[in-house]
Amino acid sequence: MGFHYREEPNQLHQKKISQGHDFIGEFALSSAHQQATIMASTTPHSSLSFPRETFAKLSPHPYLLAHLQPTSTTSKSTRANGRSPKQFRQPHINNGSLTHAEGSAVVRIGDTTVVCGIRGEILLAGNVAEYRVDKSSAAPSARPGYNEPKELDLLVPNIELATGCSPAFLPGQPPTTLAQSLSTRIYSLLHSSGLINGEELRIWYQPPDLSDQDKMDEDDAEPIEPEVKAFWTLYIDILFISLDGNPFDAAWAAVVSALRNVRLPKAYWDPDREMILCEDTLSESKKLQLKGLPLAVTMLVFRAREQEQGRDKKHWVLVDPDAFEEGLCDESVTVVVDCEGGKTQILGLSKAGGTVVGRVEMKELVGLAEQRWSELSRLLSG
């Protein structure tokens, strides 16, 4: 059951036009079905056939549609990569690989691999304009809704797409739109999720009480308030070693995993030298305490173009998409959930393009995000 070429290309072409179909798309669609039949058969075929990659490049949309909508009623709907539409790729997480960083993580999801390293630098409070170092009600941190890490820019993500991570990224190129978009989304989610409490990044100093206790009535004595002398600034560097789709989920998982691995040295104010000093002893370091465990899950909607004008607008939800599928879908949904404590909190919800996903479909997508959260949380906590 191979492919036979006839000497009537013009007639065949005109016939396809009259039927209102694209010749290449129909050829690739039928060929993909035949290719699947050939692969399932144990009998060798001498007829001409092409490898799967050729059909995927000739007409990718019919190629994927042929997998999702097989002609045989006994065949299950699968994607070109062999996964079912709602099957995630196996994640792998390794922490503490970078010894020169305060925290690090390597996250691999399929063929997408991300390295995240976090280094801390100290920002003196005296270098922050109009900042009050005490706990008085006039201090900036006393204002309702004041987000100190955001206001002082204490969390600085940076994303780099390494040369060779994908054929689309060449050496000597300026930062791509994808890298800038991912940096903006990571920065926004870091602050909107409240993952890091500003108190975790403060370096306090308690001034000594130099008053003469013998001459002062204890009832009239006013306690000396501690002062904020400096802040930890966390530089979050994210490097893509390889990229095969779904970059945001992988990058965010690497950031969360690296933050959970962070240990900040014990820092204190030396009044004699008037500077911040740090202890080198690991036992004196402090583990960064995070609020919750928010994780991002991205899904795409693939639609059959041939059915868009008809009544049956067939579509499939593809979770954890690869690069091939991203180029064929114009509707995406990203859900950020935190299921710690057995209660699901939706911390972020973004949708781009398309009209398929509504209120009913969104409930199903949240359920898929909860499933992915359970899988990733076990690796992050392990």
mmCIF file of C-alpha atoms in Angstrom:
data_model
loop_
_atom_site.group_PDB
_atom_site.id
_atom_site.type_symbol
_atom_site.label_atom_id
_atom_site.label_comp_id
_atom_site.label_asym_id
_atom_site.label_seq_id
_atom_site.Cartn_x
_atom_site.Cartn_y
_atom_site.Cartn_z
ATOM 1 C CA MET A 1 0.000 0.000 0.000
ATOM 2 C CA GLY A 2 2.476 2.638 -1.179
ATOM 3 C CA PHE A 3 2.239 5.711 -3.349
ATOM 4 C CA HIS A 4 1.987 5.436 -7.154
ATOM 5 C CA TYR A 5 2.468 8.407 -9.428
ATOM 6 C CA ARG A 6 0.435 8.723 -12.670
ATOM 7 C CA GLU A 7 1.159 10.705 -15.804
ATOM 8 C CA GLU A 8 -1.873 13.021 -15.285
ATOM 9 C CA PRO A 9 -0.780 15.728 -12.864
ATOM 10 C CA ASN A 10 -2.769 18.522 -14.521
ATOM 11 C CA GLN A 11 -6.019 16.577 -14.464
ATOM 12 C CA LEU A 12 -5.490 15.596 -10.868
ATOM 13 C CA HIS A 13 -4.738 19.198 -9.929
ATOM 14 C CA GLN A 14 -7.842 20.537 -11.645
ATOM 15 C CA LYS A 15 -9.978 17.910 -9.966
ATOM 16 C CA LYS A 16 -8.745 18.962 -6.548
ATOM 17 C CA ILE A 17 -9.405 22.620 -7.273
ATOM 18 C CA SER A 18 -12.951 21.891 -8.379
ATOM 19 C CA GLN A 19 -13.588 20.079 -5.112
ATOM 20 C CA GLY A 20 -12.378 23.086 -3.105
ATOM 21 C CA HIS A 21 -9.476 21.275 -1.429
ATOM 22 C CA ASP A 22 -5.809 22.003 -1.195
ATOM 23 C CA PHE A 23 -3.875 19.418 -3.191
ATOM 24 C CA ILE A 24 -0.812 19.294 -1.001
ATOM 25 C CA GLY A 25 -2.852 19.221 2.192
ATOM 26 C CA GLU A 26 -5.046 16.371 0.959
ATOM 27 C CA PHE A 27 -2.036 14.441 -0.310
ATOM 28 C CA ALA A 28 -0.226 14.779 2.996
ATOM 29 C CA LEU A 29 -3.357 13.899 4.953
ATOM 30 C CA SER A 30 -4.037 10.730 3.005
ATOM 31 C CA SER A 31 -0.369 9.876 2.934
ATOM 32 C CA ALA A 32 -0.106 10.204 6.689
ATOM 33 C CA HIS A 33 -2.992 7.772 7.117
ATOM 34 C CA GLN A 34 -1.349 5.356 4.716
ATOM 35 C CA GLN A 35 1.975 5.796 6.479
ATOM 36 C CA ALA A 36 0.344 4.831 9.758
ATOM 37 C CA THR A 37 -1.114 1.718 8.088
ATOM 38 C CA ILE A 38 2.285 0.790 6.669
ATOM 39 C CA MET A 39 3.925 1.129 10.068
ATOM 40 C CA ALA A 40 1.285 -1.109 11.652
ATOM 41 C CA SER A 41 1.714 -3.810 9.010
ATOM 42 C CA THR A 42 4.356 -6.506 9.320
ATOM 43 C CA THR A 43 4.419 -7.187 5.559
ATOM 44 C CA PRO A 44 7.241 -5.385 3.726
ATOM 45 C CA HIS A 45 6.161 -3.049 0.920
ATOM 46 C CA SER A 46 8.136 -2.404 -2.215
ATOM 47 C CA SER A 47 6.138 0.686 -3.245
ATOM 48 C CA LEU A 48 7.465 4.174 -2.845
ATOM 49 C CA SER A 49 7.021 5.723 0.600
ATOM 50 C CA PHE A 50 8.389 8.759 2.409
ATOM 51 C CA PRO A 51 9.592 9.149 6.004
ATOM 52 C CA ARG A 52 7.317 10.816 8.545
ATOM 53 C CA GLU A 53 9.464 13.956 8.693
ATOM 54 C CA THR A 54 8.807 14.621 5.006
ATOM 55 C CA PHE A 55 5.026 14.699 5.471
ATOM 56 C CA ALA A 56 5.386 16.902 8.562
ATOM 57 C CA LYS A 57 7.351 19.483 6.563
ATOM 58 C CA LEU A 58 5.223 19.319 3.416
ATOM 59 C CA SER A 59 1.922 20.016 5.138
ATOM 60 C CA PRO A 60 2.136 20.015 8.936
ATOM 61 C CA HIS A 61 -1.523 20.778 9.711
ATOM 62 C CA PRO A 62 -3.006 17.771 7.836
ATOM 63 C CA TYR A 63 -0.168 15.657 9.239
ATOM 64 C CA LEU A 64 -1.131 16.410 12.842
ATOM 65 C CA LEU A 65 -4.835 16.146 12.014
ATOM 66 C CA ALA A 66 -4.281 12.659 10.581
ATOM 67 C CA HIS A 67 -2.887 11.548 13.950
ATOM 68 C CA LEU A 68 -5.582 13.200 16.056
ATOM 69 C CA GLN A 69 -8.412 12.012 13.802
ATOM 70 C CA PRO A 70 -7.484 8.523 12.529
ATOM 71 C CA THR A 71 -9.623 6.854 9.869
ATOM 72 C CA SER A 72 -9.814 3.595 11.803
ATOM 73 C CA THR A 73 -12.418 3.444 14.568
ATOM 74 C CA THR A 74 -10.142 1.180 16.601
ATOM 75 C CA SER A 75 -7.239 3.618 16.574
ATOM 76 C CA LYS A 76 -6.904 6.102 19.409
ATOM 77 C CA SER A 77 -6.352 9.804 18.907
ATOM 78 C CA THR A 78 -2.647 10.549 19.293
ATOM 79 C CA ARG A 79 -0.324 13.417 18.568
ATOM 80 C CA ALA A 80 2.565 13.343 16.104
ATOM 81 C CA ASN A 81 4.969 12.911 19.031
ATOM 82 C CA GLY A 82 3.152 9.759 20.178
ATOM 83 C CA ARG A 83 1.472 11.285 23.238
ATOM 84 C CA SER A 84 -2.257 11.445 23.778
ATOM 85 C CA PRO A 85 -3.771 14.963 23.663
ATOM 86 C CA LYS A 86 -3.886 15.242 27.471
ATOM 87 C CA GLN A 87 -0.600 13.518 28.256
ATOM 88 C CA PHE A 88 2.218 15.587 29.749
ATOM 89 C CA ARG A 89 5.895 14.984 29.117
ATOM 90 C CA GLN A 90 7.942 13.405 31.892
ATOM 91 C CA PRO A 91 9.668 16.120 33.968
ATOM 92 C CA HIS A 92 13.130 15.828 35.534
ATOM 93 C CA ILE A 93 14.409 18.247 38.203
ATOM 94 C CA ASN A 94 17.876 18.517 39.738
ATOM 95 C CA ASN A 95 18.751 21.126 42.380
ATOM 96 C CA GLY A 96 22.042 22.586 43.602
ATOM 97 C CA SER A 97 24.085 21.904 40.466
ATOM 98 C CA LEU A 98 25.757 25.356 40.448
ATOM 99 C CA THR A 99 28.070 25.661 43.448
ATOM 100 C CA HIS A 100 28.808 29.357 42.865
ATOM 101 C CA ALA A 101 25.149 30.385 43.158
ATOM 102 C CA GLU A 102 22.953 30.843 46.230
ATOM 103 C CA GLY A 103 20.442 28.484 44.595
ATOM 104 C CA SER A 104 20.134 26.641 41.308
ATOM 105 C CA ALA A 105 18.027 24.101 39.435
ATOM 106 C CA VAL A 106 18.012 22.196 36.167
ATOM 107 C CA VAL A 107 14.575 21.346 34.768
ATOM 108 C CA ARG A 108 14.043 19.097 31.779
ATOM 109 C CA ILE A 109 10.621 18.555 30.226
ATOM 110 C CA GLY A 110 10.937 16.385 27.151
ATOM 111 C CA ASP A 111 13.573 18.036 24.972
ATOM 112 C CA THR A 112 13.195 21.432 26.676
ATOM 113 C CA THR A 113 15.972 21.938 29.234
ATOM 114 C CA VAL A 114 16.383 25.019 31.431
ATOM 115 C CA VAL A 115 19.118 25.963 33.909
ATOM 116 C CA CYS A 116 18.333 28.574 36.563
ATOM 117 C CA GLY A 117 20.951 30.105 38.839
ATOM 118 C CA ILE A 118 20.208 32.665 41.565
ATOM 119 C CA ARG A 119 22.858 34.936 43.017
ATOM 120 C CA GLY A 120 22.359 37.453 45.787
ATOM 121 C CA GLU A 121 23.776 40.956 46.060
ATOM 122 C CA ILE A 122 23.336 43.462 48.878
ATOM 123 C CA LEU A 123 21.597 46.799 48.388
ATOM 124 C CA LEU A 124 22.245 49.307 51.177
ATOM 125 C CA ALA A 125 19.150 51.033 52.500
ATOM 126 C CA GLY A 126 21.088 54.295 52.494
ATOM 127 C CA ASN A 127 21.292 54.062 48.701
ATOM 128 C CA VAL A 128 17.503 53.917 48.342
ATOM 129 C CA ALA A 129 15.998 57.372 47.918
ATOM 130 C CA GLU A 130 13.495 58.447 50.607
ATOM 131 C CA TYR A 131 13.603 55.124 52.394
ATOM 132 C CA ARG A 132 12.914 55.134 56.146
ATOM 133 C CA VAL A 133 15.029 52.578 57.996
ATOM 134 C CA ASP A 134 12.790 52.293 61.055
ATOM 135 C CA LYS A 135 9.443 50.607 61.726
ATOM 136 C CA SER A 136 7.472 53.824 62.189
ATOM 137 C CA SER A 137 4.089 54.354 60.584
ATOM 138 C CA ALA A 138 5.687 56.792 58.152
ATOM 139 C CA ALA A 139 7.928 54.107 56.671
ATOM 140 C CA PRO A 140 7.167 53.084 53.072
ATOM 141 C CA SER A 141 6.455 49.512 54.117
ATOM 142 C CA ALA A 142 3.580 50.754 56.280
ATOM 143 C CA ARG A 143 1.568 51.874 53.257
ATOM 144 C CA PRO A 144 -1.320 49.549 52.292
ATOM 145 C CA GLY A 145 -0.483 47.371 49.319
ATOM 146 C CA TYR A 146 3.199 48.277 49.393
ATOM 147 C CA ASN A 147 5.215 45.608 47.567
ATOM 148 C CA GLU A 148 8.771 46.141 48.718
ATOM 149 C CA PRO A 149 10.477 43.616 46.384
ATOM 150 C CA LYS A 150 8.775 45.233 43.398
ATOM 151 C CA GLU A 151 9.203 48.848 44.503
ATOM 152 C CA LEU A 152 12.923 48.368 45.186
ATOM 153 C CA ASP A 153 13.453 45.985 42.260
ATOM 154 C CA LEU A 154 14.839 43.216 44.455
ATOM 155 C CA LEU A 155 13.903 40.392 42.056
ATOM 156 C CA VAL A 156 15.640 40.642 38.689
ATOM 157 C CA PRO A 157 14.941 37.809 36.171
ATOM 158 C CA ASN A 158 16.958 37.494 32.999
ATOM 159 C CA ILE A 159 16.397 34.916 30.251
ATOM 160 C CA GLU A 160 18.900 33.814 27.626
ATOM 161 C CA LEU A 161 18.191 31.465 24.744
ATOM 162 C CA ALA A 162 21.538 29.821 24.120
ATOM 163 C CA THR A 163 22.861 29.370 20.608
ATOM 164 C CA GLY A 164 22.048 25.834 19.586
ATOM 165 C CA CYS A 165 18.994 25.434 21.824
ATOM 166 C CA SER A 166 16.856 25.694 18.694
ATOM 167 C CA PRO A 167 17.475 26.245 14.959
ATOM 168 C CA ALA A 168 15.641 29.563 15.282
ATOM 169 C CA PHE A 169 18.363 31.150 17.452
ATOM 170 C CA LEU A 170 21.618 32.102 15.774
ATOM 171 C CA PRO A 171 24.818 33.518 17.305
ATOM 172 C CA GLY A 172 25.321 37.264 17.352
ATOM 173 C CA GLN A 173 21.614 38.044 17.376
ATOM 174 C CA PRO A 174 20.102 40.646 19.756
ATOM 175 C CA PRO A 175 17.706 39.455 22.499
ATOM 176 C CA THR A 176 14.711 37.869 20.833
ATOM 177 C CA THR A 177 11.091 38.805 21.338
ATOM 178 C CA LEU A 178 10.523 35.433 23.000
ATOM 179 C CA ALA A 179 13.253 36.069 25.584
ATOM 180 C CA GLN A 180 11.883 39.519 26.393
ATOM 181 C CA SER A 181 8.325 38.212 26.632
ATOM 182 C CA LEU A 182 9.348 35.368 28.955
ATOM 183 C CA SER A 183 11.317 37.754 31.198
ATOM 184 C CA THR A 184 8.302 40.033 31.495
ATOM 185 C CA ARG A 185 5.953 37.151 32.336
ATOM 186 C CA ILE A 186 8.351 35.685 34.911
ATOM 187 C CA TYR A 187 8.813 39.126 36.518
ATOM 188 C CA SER A 188 5.057 39.728 36.661
ATOM 189 C CA LEU A 189 4.295 36.312 38.161
ATOM 190 C CA LEU A 190 7.033 36.631 40.782
ATOM 191 C CA HIS A 191 5.281 39.677 42.210
ATOM 192 C CA SER A 192 1.621 38.870 41.563
ATOM 193 C CA SER A 193 1.899 35.444 43.217
ATOM 194 C CA GLY A 194 3.509 36.882 46.358
ATOM 195 C CA LEU A 195 5.972 34.008 46.248
ATOM 196 C CA ILE A 196 8.663 35.886 48.187
ATOM 197 C CA ASN A 197 7.848 37.910 51.276
ATOM 198 C CA GLY A 198 9.740 41.178 51.453
ATOM 199 C CA GLU A 199 10.733 40.429 55.045
ATOM 200 C CA GLU A 200 12.866 37.541 53.774
ATOM 201 C CA LEU A 201 15.103 39.993 51.903
ATOM 202 C CA ARG A 202 15.669 42.529 54.700
ATOM 203 C CA ILE A 203 18.881 42.801 56.700
ATOM 204 C CA TRP A 204 18.145 44.202 60.177
ATOM 205 C CA TYR A 205 20.305 45.909 62.777
ATOM 206 C CA GLN A 206 19.415 46.337 66.439
ATOM 207 C CA PRO A 207 21.169 49.429 67.858
ATOM 208 C CA PRO A 208 22.498 48.949 71.386
ATOM 209 C CA ASP A 209 20.781 50.713 74.286
ATOM 210 C CA LEU A 210 23.357 53.257 75.477
ATOM 211 C CA SER A 211 21.114 55.039 77.950
ATOM 212 C CA ASP A 212 21.902 55.061 81.661
ATOM 213 C CA GLN A 213 19.414 52.618 83.090
ATOM 214 C CA ASP A 214 20.147 53.747 86.661
ATOM 215 C CA LYS A 215 18.926 57.292 85.948
ATOM 216 C CA MET A 216 15.930 56.359 83.911
ATOM 217 C CA ASP A 217 12.618 55.075 85.077
ATOM 218 C CA GLU A 218 11.810 51.799 83.331
ATOM 219 C CA ASP A 219 8.251 52.940 82.755
ATOM 220 C CA ASP A 220 9.412 56.026 80.846
ATOM 221 C CA ALA A 221 12.062 54.257 78.785
ATOM 222 C CA GLU A 222 11.309 53.940 75.091
ATOM 223 C CA PRO A 223 12.641 50.810 73.393
ATOM 224 C CA ILE A 224 15.058 51.404 70.562
ATOM 225 C CA GLU A 225 13.570 50.141 67.316
ATOM 226 C CA PRO A 226 15.618 47.924 64.988
ATOM 227 C CA GLU A 227 16.621 49.373 61.645
ATOM 228 C CA VAL A 228 16.712 48.008 58.131
ATOM 229 C CA LYS A 229 20.268 48.509 56.942
ATOM 230 C CA ALA A 230 20.182 46.636 53.642
ATOM 231 C CA PHE A 231 18.271 44.280 51.347
ATOM 232 C CA TRP A 232 19.107 41.154 49.426
ATOM 233 C CA THR A 233 18.703 41.572 45.671
ATOM 234 C CA LEU A 234 18.186 38.272 43.865
ATOM 235 C CA TYR A 235 19.392 38.044 40.269
ATOM 236 C CA ILE A 236 17.541 35.160 38.622
ATOM 237 C CA ASP A 237 19.422 34.016 35.521
ATOM 238 C CA ILE A 238 17.581 31.542 33.269
ATOM 239 C CA LEU A 239 19.370 29.767 30.429
ATOM 240 C CA PHE A 240 17.693 27.536 27.837
ATOM 241 C CA ILE A 241 20.054 24.745 26.790
ATOM 242 C CA SER A 242 17.486 23.178 24.478
ATOM 243 C CA LEU A 243 14.029 24.328 23.449
ATOM 244 C CA ASP A 244 11.279 22.086 22.121
ATOM 245 C CA GLY A 245 8.122 23.950 23.063
ATOM 246 C CA ASN A 246 6.396 25.158 26.223
ATOM 247 C CA PRO A 247 9.191 27.513 27.377
ATOM 248 C CA PHE A 248 7.204 29.410 30.019
ATOM 249 C CA ASP A 249 6.203 26.350 32.057
ATOM 250 C CA ALA A 250 9.774 25.031 32.050
ATOM 251 C CA ALA A 251 11.297 28.415 32.908
ATOM 252 C CA TRP A 252 8.865 29.046 35.770
ATOM 253 C CA ALA A 253 9.373 25.540 37.192
ATOM 254 C CA ALA A 254 13.140 26.159 37.130
ATOM 255 C CA VAL A 255 12.700 29.505 38.923
ATOM 256 C CA VAL A 256 10.517 28.004 41.666
ATOM 257 C CA SER A 257 12.847 25.035 42.113
ATOM 258 C CA ALA A 258 15.924 27.284 42.303
ATOM 259 C CA LEU A 259 14.244 29.633 44.806
ATOM 260 C CA ARG A 260 13.427 26.661 47.030
ATOM 261 C CA ASN A 261 17.121 25.786 46.884
ATOM 262 C CA VAL A 262 18.359 29.265 47.880
ATOM 263 C CA ARG A 263 20.363 29.698 51.078
ATOM 264 C CA LEU A 264 21.379 33.262 51.921
ATOM 265 C CA PRO A 265 24.495 33.868 54.033
ATOM 266 C CA LYS A 266 24.012 35.410 57.451
ATOM 267 C CA ALA A 267 24.429 39.149 56.863
ATOM 268 C CA TYR A 268 24.774 41.757 59.599
ATOM 269 C CA TRP A 269 25.638 45.422 60.026
ATOM 270 C CA ASP A 270 29.050 46.225 61.530
ATOM 271 C CA PRO A 271 28.693 49.661 63.210
ATOM 272 C CA ASP A 272 32.448 50.105 63.569
ATOM 273 C CA ARG A 273 33.152 49.598 59.855
ATOM 274 C CA GLU A 274 29.746 50.921 58.821
ATOM 275 C CA MET A 275 29.232 48.143 56.317
ATOM 276 C CA ILE A 276 27.427 44.838 55.836
ATOM 277 C CA LEU A 277 29.421 41.680 56.544
ATOM 278 C CA CYS A 278 28.499 38.079 55.731
ATOM 279 C CA GLU A 279 29.330 34.824 57.475
ATOM 280 C CA ASP A 280 30.986 32.145 55.364
ATOM 281 C CA THR A 281 29.747 29.272 57.503
ATOM 282 C CA LEU A 282 27.039 27.229 55.794
ATOM 283 C CA SER A 283 25.388 26.434 59.127
ATOM 284 C CA GLU A 284 24.800 30.169 59.651
ATOM 285 C CA SER A 285 23.046 30.598 56.298
ATOM 286 C CA LYS A 286 19.298 31.054 56.065
ATOM 287 C CA LYS A 287 16.986 29.119 53.767
ATOM 288 C CA LEU A 288 14.637 31.308 51.785
ATOM 289 C CA GLN A 289 11.043 30.757 52.901
ATOM 290 C CA LEU A 290 8.524 30.874 50.081
ATOM 291 C CA LYS A 291 4.807 31.429 50.176
ATOM 292 C CA GLY A 292 3.019 28.509 48.564
ATOM 293 C CA LEU A 293 3.999 26.561 45.464
ATOM 294 C CA PRO A 294 2.535 28.189 42.335
ATOM 295 C CA LEU A 295 3.096 26.271 39.096
ATOM 296 C CA ALA A 296 2.207 27.159 35.515
ATOM 297 C CA VAL A 297 0.497 24.830 33.038
ATOM 298 C CA THR A 298 0.103 25.770 29.358
ATOM 299 C CA MET A 299 -2.325 24.157 26.909
ATOM 300 C CA LEU A 300 -3.043 24.747 23.221
ATOM 301 C CA VAL A 301 -6.202 24.300 21.154
ATOM 302 C CA PHE A 302 -5.793 22.631 17.756
ATOM 303 C CA ARG A 303 -8.665 23.011 15.295
ATOM 304 C CA ALA A 304 -9.389 21.177 12.062
ATOM 305 C CA ARG A 305 -9.350 23.839 9.349
ATOM 306 C CA GLU A 306 -11.501 21.794 7.019
ATOM 307 C CA GLN A 307 -14.316 21.895 9.584
ATOM 308 C CA GLU A 308 -14.108 25.543 10.585
ATOM 309 C CA GLN A 309 -16.890 26.587 8.205
ATOM 310 C CA GLY A 310 -19.123 23.635 9.026
ATOM 311 C CA ARG A 311 -21.274 22.833 11.987
ATOM 312 C CA ASP A 312 -18.858 20.337 13.521
ATOM 313 C CA LYS A 313 -15.896 22.463 14.567
ATOM 314 C CA LYS A 314 -13.705 19.666 15.825
ATOM 315 C CA HIS A 315 -10.916 20.685 18.182
ATOM 316 C CA TRP A 316 -8.435 19.104 20.577
ATOM 317 C CA VAL A 317 -6.785 20.423 23.749
ATOM 318 C CA LEU A 318 -3.052 19.650 23.652
ATOM 319 C CA VAL A 319 -1.307 19.905 27.021
ATOM 320 C CA ASP A 320 2.417 20.625 27.363
ATOM 321 C CA PRO A 321 2.860 21.354 23.626
ATOM 322 C CA ASP A 322 6.095 20.845 21.733
ATOM 323 C CA ALA A 323 7.554 23.242 19.159
ATOM 324 C CA PHE A 324 5.860 21.500 16.217
ATOM 325 C CA GLU A 325 2.411 21.881 17.787
ATOM 326 C CA GLU A 326 3.005 25.505 18.817
ATOM 327 C CA GLY A 327 3.361 26.475 15.167
ATOM 328 C CA LEU A 328 -0.044 24.986 14.296
ATOM 329 C CA CYS A 329 -2.252 26.385 17.063
ATOM 330 C CA ASP A 330 -3.520 29.940 17.400
ATOM 331 C CA GLU A 331 -5.202 29.592 20.797
ATOM 332 C CA SER A 332 -3.351 29.044 24.072
ATOM 333 C CA VAL A 333 -4.287 29.054 27.760
ATOM 334 C CA THR A 334 -1.886 29.251 30.711
ATOM 335 C CA VAL A 335 -3.185 28.485 34.201
ATOM 336 C CA VAL A 336 -1.129 29.149 37.344
ATOM 337 C CA VAL A 337 -2.392 27.108 40.291
ATOM 338 C CA ASP A 338 -1.316 26.457 43.859
ATOM 339 C CA CYS A 339 -2.862 23.367 45.445
ATOM 340 C CA GLU A 340 -0.985 23.330 48.749
ATOM 341 C CA GLY A 341 -3.175 22.435 51.694
ATOM 342 C CA GLY A 342 -5.624 20.544 49.483
ATOM 343 C CA LYS A 343 -7.290 23.724 48.238
ATOM 344 C CA THR A 344 -6.806 24.940 44.686
ATOM 345 C CA GLN A 345 -5.972 28.611 44.232
ATOM 346 C CA ILE A 346 -5.889 30.075 40.729
ATOM 347 C CA LEU A 347 -3.115 32.675 40.876
ATOM 348 C CA GLY A 348 -2.974 33.447 37.180
ATOM 349 C CA LEU A 349 -5.017 32.875 34.061
ATOM 350 C CA SER A 350 -4.044 34.085 30.600
ATOM 351 C CA LYS A 351 -5.550 33.281 27.217
ATOM 352 C CA ALA A 352 -4.393 34.290 23.771
ATOM 353 C CA GLY A 353 -6.222 33.902 20.463
ATOM 354 C CA GLY A 354 -9.104 31.714 19.399
ATOM 355 C CA THR A 355 -12.727 31.434 20.508
ATOM 356 C CA VAL A 356 -13.061 27.782 21.543
ATOM 357 C CA VAL A 357 -12.267 27.908 25.262
ATOM 358 C CA GLY A 358 -15.196 29.219 27.286
ATOM 359 C CA ARG A 359 -16.439 28.919 30.828
ATOM 360 C CA VAL A 360 -17.195 25.184 30.597
ATOM 361 C CA GLU A 361 -13.919 24.276 28.910
ATOM 362 C CA MET A 362 -11.951 26.327 31.429
ATOM 363 C CA LYS A 363 -13.090 24.042 34.232
ATOM 364 C CA GLU A 364 -11.546 21.078 32.420
ATOM 365 C CA LEU A 365 -8.296 22.986 31.888
ATOM 366 C CA VAL A 366 -8.064 23.834 35.587
ATOM 367 C CA GLY A 367 -8.500 20.138 36.352
ATOM 368 C CA LEU A 368 -5.580 19.327 34.035
ATOM 369 C CA ALA A 369 -3.501 22.007 35.763
ATOM 370 C CA GLU A 370 -4.256 20.420 39.139
ATOM 371 C CA GLN A 371 -3.105 17.071 37.787
ATOM 372 C CA ARG A 372 0.172 18.576 36.572
ATOM 373 C CA TRP A 373 0.679 20.401 39.883
ATOM 374 C CA SER A 374 0.455 17.117 41.805
ATOM 375 C CA GLU A 375 3.119 15.579 39.576
ATOM 376 C CA LEU A 376 5.540 18.506 39.735
ATOM 377 C CA SER A 377 5.062 19.196 43.445
ATOM 378 C CA ARG A 378 6.305 15.709 44.323
ATOM 379 C CA LEU A 379 9.537 16.357 42.414
ATOM 380 C CA LEU A 380 10.012 19.839 43.870
ATOM 381 C CA SER A 381 9.460 18.595 47.411
ATOM 382 C CA GLY A 382 11.622 15.495 46.983
#
